[in-house]
Tab-separated table of C-alpha atoms in Angstrom:
chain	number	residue	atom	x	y	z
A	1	UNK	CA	5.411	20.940	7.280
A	2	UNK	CA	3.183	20.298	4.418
A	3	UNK	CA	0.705	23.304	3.240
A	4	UNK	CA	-3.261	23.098	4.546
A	5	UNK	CA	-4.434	23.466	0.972
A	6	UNK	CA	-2.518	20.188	-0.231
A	7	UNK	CA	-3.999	17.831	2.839
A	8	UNK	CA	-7.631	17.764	0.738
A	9	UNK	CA	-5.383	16.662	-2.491
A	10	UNK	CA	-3.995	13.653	-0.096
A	11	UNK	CA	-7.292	12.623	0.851
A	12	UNK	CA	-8.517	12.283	-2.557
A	13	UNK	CA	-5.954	10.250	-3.725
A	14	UNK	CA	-6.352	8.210	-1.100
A	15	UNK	CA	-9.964	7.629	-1.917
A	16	UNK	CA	-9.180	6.795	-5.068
A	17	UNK	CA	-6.304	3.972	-3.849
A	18	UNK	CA	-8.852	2.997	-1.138
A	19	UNK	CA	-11.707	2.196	-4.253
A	20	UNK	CA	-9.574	0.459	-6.368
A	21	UNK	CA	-7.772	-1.456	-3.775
A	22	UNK	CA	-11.665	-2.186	-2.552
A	23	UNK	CA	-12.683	-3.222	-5.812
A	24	UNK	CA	-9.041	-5.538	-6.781
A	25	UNK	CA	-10.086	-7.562	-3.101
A	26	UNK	CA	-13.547	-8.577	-4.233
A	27	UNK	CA	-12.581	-9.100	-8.087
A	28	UNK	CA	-9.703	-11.284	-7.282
A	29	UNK	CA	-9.500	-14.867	-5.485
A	30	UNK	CA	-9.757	-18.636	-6.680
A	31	UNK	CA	-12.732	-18.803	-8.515
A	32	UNK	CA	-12.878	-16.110	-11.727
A	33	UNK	CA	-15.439	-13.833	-11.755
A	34	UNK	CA	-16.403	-11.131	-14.699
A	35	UNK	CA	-16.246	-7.879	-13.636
A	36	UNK	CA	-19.751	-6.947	-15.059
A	37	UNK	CA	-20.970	-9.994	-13.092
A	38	UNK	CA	-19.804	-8.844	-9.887
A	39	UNK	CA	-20.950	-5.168	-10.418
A	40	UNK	CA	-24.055	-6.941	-11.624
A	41	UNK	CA	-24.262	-8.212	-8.034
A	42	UNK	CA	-23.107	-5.893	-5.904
A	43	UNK	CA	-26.230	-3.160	-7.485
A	44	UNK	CA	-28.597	-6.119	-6.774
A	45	UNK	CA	-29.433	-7.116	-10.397
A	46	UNK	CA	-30.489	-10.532	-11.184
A	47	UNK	CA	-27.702	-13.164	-12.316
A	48	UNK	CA	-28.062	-16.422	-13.354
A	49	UNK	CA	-25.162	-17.922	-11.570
A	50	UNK	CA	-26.050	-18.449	-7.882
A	51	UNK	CA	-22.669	-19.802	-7.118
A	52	UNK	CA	-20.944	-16.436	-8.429
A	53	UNK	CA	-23.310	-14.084	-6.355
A	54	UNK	CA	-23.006	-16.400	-3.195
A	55	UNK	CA	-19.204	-15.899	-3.292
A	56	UNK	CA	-19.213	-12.437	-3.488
A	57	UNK	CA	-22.201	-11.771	-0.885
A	58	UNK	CA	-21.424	-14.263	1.635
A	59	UNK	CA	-17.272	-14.371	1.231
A	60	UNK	CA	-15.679	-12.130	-0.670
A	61	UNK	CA	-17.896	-8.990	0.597
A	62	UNK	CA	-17.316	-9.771	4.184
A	63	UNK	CA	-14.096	-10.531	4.033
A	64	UNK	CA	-13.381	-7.318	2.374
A	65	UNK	CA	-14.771	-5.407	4.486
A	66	UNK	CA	-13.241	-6.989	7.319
A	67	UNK	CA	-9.937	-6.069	6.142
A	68	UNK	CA	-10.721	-2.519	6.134
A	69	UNK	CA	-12.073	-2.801	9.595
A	70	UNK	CA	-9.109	-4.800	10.923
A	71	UNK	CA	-6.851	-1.927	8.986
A	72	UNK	CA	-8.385	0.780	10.208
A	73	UNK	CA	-8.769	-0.177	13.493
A	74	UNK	CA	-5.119	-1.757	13.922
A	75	UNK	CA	-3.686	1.705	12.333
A	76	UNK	CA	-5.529	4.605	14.396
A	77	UNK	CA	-5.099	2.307	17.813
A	78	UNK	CA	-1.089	2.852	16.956
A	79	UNK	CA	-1.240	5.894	16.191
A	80	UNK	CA	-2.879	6.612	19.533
A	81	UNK	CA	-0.066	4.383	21.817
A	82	UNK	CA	2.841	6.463	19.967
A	83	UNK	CA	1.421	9.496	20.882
A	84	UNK	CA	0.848	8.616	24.471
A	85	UNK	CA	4.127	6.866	25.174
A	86	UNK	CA	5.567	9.163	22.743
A	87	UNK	CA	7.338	6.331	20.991
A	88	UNK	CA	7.700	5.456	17.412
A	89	UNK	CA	8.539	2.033	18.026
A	90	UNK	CA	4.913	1.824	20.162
A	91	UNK	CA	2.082	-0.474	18.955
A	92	UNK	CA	-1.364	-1.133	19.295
A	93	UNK	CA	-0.263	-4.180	20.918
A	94	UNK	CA	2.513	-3.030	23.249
A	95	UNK	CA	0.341	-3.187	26.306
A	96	UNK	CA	-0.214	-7.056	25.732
A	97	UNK	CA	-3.806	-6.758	24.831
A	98	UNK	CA	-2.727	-8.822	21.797
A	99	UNK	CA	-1.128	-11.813	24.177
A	100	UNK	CA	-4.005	-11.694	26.558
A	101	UNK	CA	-6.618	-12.479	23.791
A	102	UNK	CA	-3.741	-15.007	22.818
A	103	UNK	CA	-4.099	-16.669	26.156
A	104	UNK	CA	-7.651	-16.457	26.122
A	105	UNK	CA	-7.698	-18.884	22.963
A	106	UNK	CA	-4.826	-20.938	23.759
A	107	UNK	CA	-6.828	-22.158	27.145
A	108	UNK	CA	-9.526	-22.851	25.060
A	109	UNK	CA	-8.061	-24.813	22.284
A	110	UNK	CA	-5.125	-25.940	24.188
A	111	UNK	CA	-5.952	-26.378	28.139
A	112	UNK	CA	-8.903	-29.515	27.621
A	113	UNK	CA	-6.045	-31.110	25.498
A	114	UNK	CA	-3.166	-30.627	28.317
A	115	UNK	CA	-5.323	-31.546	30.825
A	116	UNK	CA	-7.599	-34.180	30.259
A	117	UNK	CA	-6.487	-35.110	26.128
A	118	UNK	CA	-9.766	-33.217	25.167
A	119	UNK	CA	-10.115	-31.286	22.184
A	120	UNK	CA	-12.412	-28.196	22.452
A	121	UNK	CA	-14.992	-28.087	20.257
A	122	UNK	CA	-15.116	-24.528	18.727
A	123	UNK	CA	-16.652	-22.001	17.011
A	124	UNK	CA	-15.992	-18.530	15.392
A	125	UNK	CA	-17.583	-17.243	18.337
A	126	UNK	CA	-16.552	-19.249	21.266
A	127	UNK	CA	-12.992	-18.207	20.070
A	128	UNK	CA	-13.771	-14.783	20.062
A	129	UNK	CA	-15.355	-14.916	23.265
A	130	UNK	CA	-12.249	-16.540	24.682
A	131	UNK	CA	-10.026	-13.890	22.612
A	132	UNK	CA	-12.234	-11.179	24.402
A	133	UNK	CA	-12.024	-12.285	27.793
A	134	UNK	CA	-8.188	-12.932	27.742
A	135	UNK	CA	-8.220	-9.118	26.066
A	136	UNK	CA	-10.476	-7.822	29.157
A	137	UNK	CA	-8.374	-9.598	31.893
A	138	UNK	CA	-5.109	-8.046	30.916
A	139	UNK	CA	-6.844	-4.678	30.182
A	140	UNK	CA	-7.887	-4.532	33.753
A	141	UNK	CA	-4.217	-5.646	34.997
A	142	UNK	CA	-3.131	-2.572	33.205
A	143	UNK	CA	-5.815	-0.307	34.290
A	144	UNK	CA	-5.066	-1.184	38.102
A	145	UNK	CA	-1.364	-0.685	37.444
A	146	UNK	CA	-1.938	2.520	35.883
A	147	UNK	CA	-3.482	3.509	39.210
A	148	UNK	CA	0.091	2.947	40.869
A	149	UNK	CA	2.647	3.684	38.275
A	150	UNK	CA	2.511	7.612	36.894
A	151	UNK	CA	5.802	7.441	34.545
A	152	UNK	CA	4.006	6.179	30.653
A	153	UNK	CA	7.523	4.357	29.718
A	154	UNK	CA	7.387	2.137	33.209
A	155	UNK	CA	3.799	1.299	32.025
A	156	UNK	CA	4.783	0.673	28.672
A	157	UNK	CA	7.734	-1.592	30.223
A	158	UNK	CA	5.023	-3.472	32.382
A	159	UNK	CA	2.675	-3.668	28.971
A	160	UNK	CA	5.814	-5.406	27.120
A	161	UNK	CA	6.389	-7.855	30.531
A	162	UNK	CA	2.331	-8.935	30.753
A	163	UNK	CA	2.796	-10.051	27.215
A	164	UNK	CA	6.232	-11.980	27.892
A	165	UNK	CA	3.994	-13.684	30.638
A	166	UNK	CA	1.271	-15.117	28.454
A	167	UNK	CA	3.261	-15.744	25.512
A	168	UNK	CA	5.200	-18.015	27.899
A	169	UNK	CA	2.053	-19.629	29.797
A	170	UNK	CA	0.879	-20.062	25.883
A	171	UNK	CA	4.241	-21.814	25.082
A	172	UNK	CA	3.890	-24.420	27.896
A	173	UNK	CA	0.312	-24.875	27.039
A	174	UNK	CA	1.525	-25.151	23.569
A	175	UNK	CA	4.608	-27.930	24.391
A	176	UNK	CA	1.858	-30.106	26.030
A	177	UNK	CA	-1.436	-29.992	23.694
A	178	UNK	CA	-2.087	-32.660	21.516
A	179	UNK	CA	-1.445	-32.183	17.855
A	180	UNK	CA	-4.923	-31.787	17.006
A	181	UNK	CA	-5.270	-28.816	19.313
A	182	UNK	CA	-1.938	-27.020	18.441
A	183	UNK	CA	-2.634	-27.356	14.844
A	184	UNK	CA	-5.797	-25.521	15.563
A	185	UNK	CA	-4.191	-23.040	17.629
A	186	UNK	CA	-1.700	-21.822	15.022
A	187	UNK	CA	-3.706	-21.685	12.523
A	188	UNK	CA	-6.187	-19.131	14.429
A	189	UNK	CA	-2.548	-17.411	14.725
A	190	UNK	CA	-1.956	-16.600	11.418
A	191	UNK	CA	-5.037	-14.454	10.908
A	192	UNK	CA	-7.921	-14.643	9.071
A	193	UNK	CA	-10.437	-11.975	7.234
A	194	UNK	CA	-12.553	-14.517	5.755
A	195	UNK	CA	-14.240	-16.098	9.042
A	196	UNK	CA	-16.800	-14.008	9.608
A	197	UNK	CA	-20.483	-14.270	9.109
A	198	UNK	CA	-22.571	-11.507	8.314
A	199	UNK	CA	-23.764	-11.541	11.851
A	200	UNK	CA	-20.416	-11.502	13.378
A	201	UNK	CA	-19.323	-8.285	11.337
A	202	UNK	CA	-22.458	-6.873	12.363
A	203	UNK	CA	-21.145	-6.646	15.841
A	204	UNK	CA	-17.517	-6.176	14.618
A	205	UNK	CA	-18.307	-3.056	12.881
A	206	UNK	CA	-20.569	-1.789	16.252
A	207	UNK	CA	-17.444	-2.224	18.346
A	208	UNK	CA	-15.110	-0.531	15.622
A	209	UNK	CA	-17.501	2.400	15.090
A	210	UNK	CA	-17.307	2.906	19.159
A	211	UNK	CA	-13.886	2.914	19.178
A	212	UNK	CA	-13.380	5.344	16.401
A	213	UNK	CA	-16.195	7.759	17.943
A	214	UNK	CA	-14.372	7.980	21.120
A	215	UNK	CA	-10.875	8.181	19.554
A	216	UNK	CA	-12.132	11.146	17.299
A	217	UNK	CA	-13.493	12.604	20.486
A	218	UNK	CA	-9.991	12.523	22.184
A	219	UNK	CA	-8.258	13.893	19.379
A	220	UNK	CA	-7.690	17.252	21.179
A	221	UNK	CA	-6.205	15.324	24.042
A	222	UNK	CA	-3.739	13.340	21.543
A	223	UNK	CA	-2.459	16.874	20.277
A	224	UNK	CA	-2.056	18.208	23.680
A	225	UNK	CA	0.019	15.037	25.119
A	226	UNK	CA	2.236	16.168	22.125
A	227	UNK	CA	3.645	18.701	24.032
A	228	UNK	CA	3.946	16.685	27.033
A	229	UNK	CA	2.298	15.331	30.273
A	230	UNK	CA	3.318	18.521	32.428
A	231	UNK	CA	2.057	20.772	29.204
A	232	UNK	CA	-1.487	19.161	29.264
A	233	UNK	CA	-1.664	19.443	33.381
A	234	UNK	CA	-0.864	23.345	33.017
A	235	UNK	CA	-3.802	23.696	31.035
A	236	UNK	CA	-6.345	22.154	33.373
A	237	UNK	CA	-6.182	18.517	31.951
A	238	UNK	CA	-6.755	15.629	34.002
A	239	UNK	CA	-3.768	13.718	32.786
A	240	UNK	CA	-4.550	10.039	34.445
A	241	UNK	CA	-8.316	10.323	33.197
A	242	UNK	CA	-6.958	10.579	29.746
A	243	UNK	CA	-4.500	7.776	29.938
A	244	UNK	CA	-7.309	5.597	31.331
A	245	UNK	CA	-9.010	6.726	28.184
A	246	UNK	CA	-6.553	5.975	25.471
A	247	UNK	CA	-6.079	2.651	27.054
A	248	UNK	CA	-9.533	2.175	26.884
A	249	UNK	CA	-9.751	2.948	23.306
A	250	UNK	CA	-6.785	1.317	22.195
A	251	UNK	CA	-8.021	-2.042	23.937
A	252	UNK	CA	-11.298	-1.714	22.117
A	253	UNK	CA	-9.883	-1.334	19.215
A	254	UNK	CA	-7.026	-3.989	18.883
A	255	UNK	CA	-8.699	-6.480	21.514
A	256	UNK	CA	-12.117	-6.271	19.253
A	257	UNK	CA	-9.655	-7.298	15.755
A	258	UNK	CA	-7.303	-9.772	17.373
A	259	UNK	CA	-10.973	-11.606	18.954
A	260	UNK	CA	-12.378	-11.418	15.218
A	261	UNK	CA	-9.680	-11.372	12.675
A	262	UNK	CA	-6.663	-13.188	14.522
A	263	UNK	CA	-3.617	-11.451	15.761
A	264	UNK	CA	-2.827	-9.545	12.867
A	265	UNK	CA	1.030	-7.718	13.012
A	266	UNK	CA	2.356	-4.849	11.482
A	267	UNK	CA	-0.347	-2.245	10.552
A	268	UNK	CA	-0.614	-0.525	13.603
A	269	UNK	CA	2.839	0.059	13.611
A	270	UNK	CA	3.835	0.893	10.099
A	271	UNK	CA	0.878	2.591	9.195
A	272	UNK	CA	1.182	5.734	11.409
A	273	UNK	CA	4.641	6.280	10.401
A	274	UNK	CA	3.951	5.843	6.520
A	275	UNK	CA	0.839	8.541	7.254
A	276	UNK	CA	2.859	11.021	8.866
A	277	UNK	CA	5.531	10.473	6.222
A	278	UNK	CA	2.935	12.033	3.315
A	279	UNK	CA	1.340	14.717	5.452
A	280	UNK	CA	3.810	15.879	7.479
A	281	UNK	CA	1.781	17.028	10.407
A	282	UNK	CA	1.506	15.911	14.017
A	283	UNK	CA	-2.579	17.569	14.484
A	284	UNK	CA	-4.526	14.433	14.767
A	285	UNK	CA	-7.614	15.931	13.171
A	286	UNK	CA	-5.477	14.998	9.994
A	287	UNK	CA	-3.558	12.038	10.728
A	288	UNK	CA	-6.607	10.108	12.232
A	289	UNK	CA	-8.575	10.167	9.276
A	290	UNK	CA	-5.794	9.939	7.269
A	291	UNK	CA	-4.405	6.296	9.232
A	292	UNK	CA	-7.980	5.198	8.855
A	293	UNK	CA	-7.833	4.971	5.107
A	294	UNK	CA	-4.180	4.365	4.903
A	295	UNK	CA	-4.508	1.414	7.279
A	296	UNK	CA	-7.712	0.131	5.169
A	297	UNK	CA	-5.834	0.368	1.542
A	298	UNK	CA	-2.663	-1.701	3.146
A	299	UNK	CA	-4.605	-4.462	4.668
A	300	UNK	CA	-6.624	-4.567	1.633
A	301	UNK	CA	-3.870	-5.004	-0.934
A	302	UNK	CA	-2.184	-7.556	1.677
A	303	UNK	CA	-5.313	-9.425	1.735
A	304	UNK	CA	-5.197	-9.617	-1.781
A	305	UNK	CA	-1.950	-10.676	-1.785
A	306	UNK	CA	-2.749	-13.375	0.863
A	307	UNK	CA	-5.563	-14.841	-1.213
A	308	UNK	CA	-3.940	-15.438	-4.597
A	309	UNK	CA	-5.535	-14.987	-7.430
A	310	UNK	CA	-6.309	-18.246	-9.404
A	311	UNK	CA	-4.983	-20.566	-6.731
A	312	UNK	CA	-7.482	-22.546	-3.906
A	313	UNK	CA	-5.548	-22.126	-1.257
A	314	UNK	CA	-4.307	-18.759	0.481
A	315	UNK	CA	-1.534	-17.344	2.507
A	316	UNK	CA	-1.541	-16.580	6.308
A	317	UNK	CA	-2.344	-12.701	6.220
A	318	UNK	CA	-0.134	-12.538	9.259
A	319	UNK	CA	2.591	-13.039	7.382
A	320	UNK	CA	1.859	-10.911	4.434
A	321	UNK	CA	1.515	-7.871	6.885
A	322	UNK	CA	4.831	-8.913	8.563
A	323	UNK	CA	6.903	-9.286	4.992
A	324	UNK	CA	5.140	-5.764	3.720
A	325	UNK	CA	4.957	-4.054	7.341
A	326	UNK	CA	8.812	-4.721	8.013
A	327	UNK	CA	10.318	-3.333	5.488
A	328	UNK	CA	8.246	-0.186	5.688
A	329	UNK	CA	9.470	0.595	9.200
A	330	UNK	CA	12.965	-0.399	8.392
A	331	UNK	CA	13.160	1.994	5.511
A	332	UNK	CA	11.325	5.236	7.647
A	333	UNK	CA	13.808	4.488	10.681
A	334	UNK	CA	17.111	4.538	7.893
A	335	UNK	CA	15.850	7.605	6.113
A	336	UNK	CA	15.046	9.463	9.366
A	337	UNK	CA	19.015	8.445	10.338
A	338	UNK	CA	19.822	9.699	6.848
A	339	UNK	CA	18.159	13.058	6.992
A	340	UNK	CA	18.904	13.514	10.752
A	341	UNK	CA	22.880	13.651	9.472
């Protein structure tokens, strides 16, 4: 275990990676921009290119600080479902919260075009209102099994078969929509940070701050379920209050970024274990704060990545995560096996 006095030294670093991976998102992307124009900008001076300061207020700037949301947010909601299931290989979207706001926007985009050969008209926010709402209905499936089923793996075994469910409804759906609606469909399936409107982060970052209030507020509860369910009912805990809790959270947290930003894959489950691999620590009154910024740098620099600089067109994010994400877990998991022999 790392020593207390070298945990401040982490977070400073981090800061610093967290700045200038801040500062290479908005500098970067098709159209060039001076530095000294965009600082220029950002400190409200006057420029005399209104094109310039109109990308970086109304696209770059949002979009940037969407990514840290989604990061964030993605990151400290895994974090949570591997400490309650007590499984490395658990992610923010392992109890199909991520398939039900799937489900939500496939019968949106996809269901007037099976049915009738109608092609929704949408909006950022009609999808995330459909995203929500498929996110709420399989939240409350899971809540009213957790009422009946007291063992976390069989409920982590039911998360994994609601999302088989509605990836397979969203397949049919899929196999019968007209081109115009599937095309639609898969594109909000790559993932976007660049979508929103100042109005829509507005509520975005509400939701987020809620979530991390109330997952800071449980972290005494993560560090007791540590130690195991029986541990945390010998000293007084109400154990099924605080799973109702953590569910809670998590489904704010990755329900609020998959109705915003897309299903987004990877962060939430590399992120914890990269974290944990620099501090060495299991007290989550260092490793949330610490997945918070980690999970903010990553899906800045893969945003960056996604955009790329000097080109008009970008990458899906999803698949930046996936090609930087993988590899991450793959190499923790073979150096664990290496250092367990």
């Amino acid at each position: 275990m790392k020593n207390n006095t070298s945990y401040p030294i982490y977070f400073a670093i981090l800061s610093m990676l967290f700045l200038g991976a801040l500062t290479l998102n908005v500098s970067l992307g098709s159209v060039h921009i001076p530095f000294e124009n965009i600082l220029s900008i950002l400190s409200g001076g006057a420029t005399d290119n209104p094109t310039q300061e109109y990308i970086i207020t109304q696209y770059r700037l949002p979009k940037a600080l969407t990514a840290i949301l989604v990061g964030a947010a993605l990151s400290l909601s895994g974090l949570i479902m591997q400490t309650f299931f007590r499984n490395p290989l658990a992610g923010p979207f392992v109890l199909g919260i991520s398939s039900g706001a799937s489900l939500g926007v496939a019968l949106l985009l996809l269901g007037g075009s099976v049915i009738g050969g109608i092609s929704a008209v949408t909006s950022g926010a009609s999808l995330a209102i459909a995203a929500s709402t498929g996110s709420f209905l399989v939240l409350l499936s899971i809540m009213v099994v957790a009422t009946r089923v007291r063992d976390t793996m069989a409920l982590l075994i039911i998360g994994l078969m609601f999302g088989s469910i509605t990836s397979a409804t969203v397949s049919v759906l899929s196999y019968f929509a007209r081109m115009e609606s599937l095309q639609q469909y898969i594109f909000w399936s790559f993932g976007s940070m660049g979508d929103l409107s100042w109005e829509e982060l507005r509520i975005f970052i509400i939701i987020i701050s809620i979530g991390i209030i109330m997952s800071i507020i449980a972290i005494k509860s993560l560090n007791t379920l540590l130690l195991g369910e029986n541990y945390a009912k010998s000293l007084g805990m109400n154990v099924t209050r605080i799973r109702y809790a953590l569910i809670f959270i998590t489904s704010i947290l990755a329900g609020s970024v998959t109705a915003f930003a897309g299903p987004i894959a990877f962060i939430g489950l590399a992120v914890p274990h990269l974290t944990r691999q620099v501090f060495r620590t299991p007290n989550h009154r260092i490793l949330v704060p610490a997945v918070l910024l980690c999970g903010a740098i990553l899906m800045l620099i893969c945003d960056t990545l996604a955009q790329l600089p000097g080109y008009a067109f970008s990458l899906p994010v999803n698949a930046i995560t996936s090609i930087v994400g993988a590899p991450v877990v793959i190499w923790l998991l073979v150096r664990k096996k290496r250092m367990m022999f």
